[in-house]
C-alpha angles and dihedrals in degrees: 000000000000118000109278094014112136090022115148113276101339129021097206095054094046092044089059091051091048091049091054091052094041090058090050096050104027092227138090116286132195120198115233130182089243143000091246092057091049090051092052090052090049095048092049092049101044104030128064116232109268092025123143119241124197110220141157118273090210094072143109110288089225088068090051090055092047089057091050092046089056088060094253136132114237114224112195116225128217113252139206109255093214097063110001095246124141113271106214093184090062095055109101117237094241089057092051090051092052097055130108095187145351121232117197123207105194087204114222088348096302106130121241112229092276098167089059093042091048090053091049093049092049090051091051096040094236131127125260112216121190125212100202097168090126096032110061092135102028125114136203125193089353095305132100115264105252096047099084102067135064085254140002136191129216134193125220091194094075122051094009094046092217091135089214140060139035144187137248106208122190140181099228111064090193088074094064097097094048094046092045091054091049090051094046092051089061099047125113118219119269112263124208093211091054092050091051091047090050092050093051097041098086091053093047091049092047090050092050091050093047092051091041091239098134094101092046091050092051092048090051091051090052092049092049093048092242096124109100097201123056088187138354093301124050119242108281095210093198098191092054090043091055089053092049091051090060088064097044131160086055130118094194095058090055096042095109090061100036096049094057110126090005117050092172094059093124099033120125109249116249128206095270092054094045095048095048092045092050091050093050094043091052088059094049097111091057090049092049091052090056090049091050092052092050091045091054090050094050095044089055091065130093091249094063119109112262120243119247107213131200103038092104094202097126092227092151143345127256144091125316091224145017133246117239090347092284101115142275119343139173137022124348119260130168101235103129147322118324142091116295119232091214095056116104092230119199088214130003112223106220113191114231131173096223108031095172090058091049093049091049092050092049091047090056086059090048093251110139120211114209140159094064114158104192129173102031115251096256091055090044099048104025130213093300092073105023143023107251123236113269087226108028101164100085091050091048090050094049093045089052099046106030114108107193107215125192103235089216087068096044099126095046092049093047089051092053095045090048092049093054092040091234111202117233116237118229115222118237122240118288118276124248129196116277125220118293113257134176089244091060094058125088129200113251117234133055112013109278117251 
């Protein structure tokens, strides 16, 4: 198959998008209407039905439902409380031996310890899959995030702001035809009304912001029952979820969960979407530079996560210490876990004692805080639908105290947090595996219901 052939809607437009991403990553890329659809294709290709997938519990619930839709059993990983990254050293050996794959999250653009995870997966003979939705410009061990695993998925709704599109990148270019056919079989037909709505949306949003109607629009959506989330997490609907699991693997049976926040996630891309996405993607380096600058500013504050030096695992890049106790400063080095000041983070998770107070203060200044993932997935879904983390406390702590800040609004957020004298939260000690118990084990095979 020629490059771009079989691409949704028009091969030439998608081929240009794929070429831009291929040059950035140095590996084959397949355009998809969304990151979540690309992840479903990857999970179905690389994981056997009924397999067990290690993933982060501080994660978008949509990703959780994608894993279930692929006929897989989510296994929640222990995390580092300081930055929300996966802690491989806290995963018990019996859990490692039970896995069919590992799925990274790279939360907010901060890389998970992919060199360690790659070594573990190679030793076990299982695939490493990278969710790089937040990490399109991040690096780990001198390489782009998304180039360590058998496959990785990227979102064009985050840094680029296209609000549509994504990529499935993969190491073996010989798989392109097979993966393209799998993607195409899942696509919904292009719709003119959707294209027009997409084309007009930026102007409508700009008008609402200019007239200060954003709050009124959100209130109207709540009153009309059009808001899909009553809180941070969507409604689990366990009885319906049990029925859907009987049909897994099946994307259609999980559509009502997977489409939340993006109803066009499987829609073939029309010309308006492709052209805007190409324009925004071509400006990505400029956008990433702005994110780096904001990240440096935020990580120099007293609310930034402290570095933990001496582990030598290369989990992230940043300083080993802080200046004047205010956060991370200086050049990036790979000395231990922590958030790197040279990463172009999508959001910077500042650690605050009272997050609700901080969110309310920011809201008064018309600064919206999103991308909260609280509670962790094992607390949200329960043991019926996922294996819980063997050490859940660090994830619970991080999910409760992390305040995801858009680095493009760094100065405004710092001003607000300073004005309310927001207290920094101090991360607890790293987790370590607990004793093996029969309750912590899960039967391999079809996801347990």
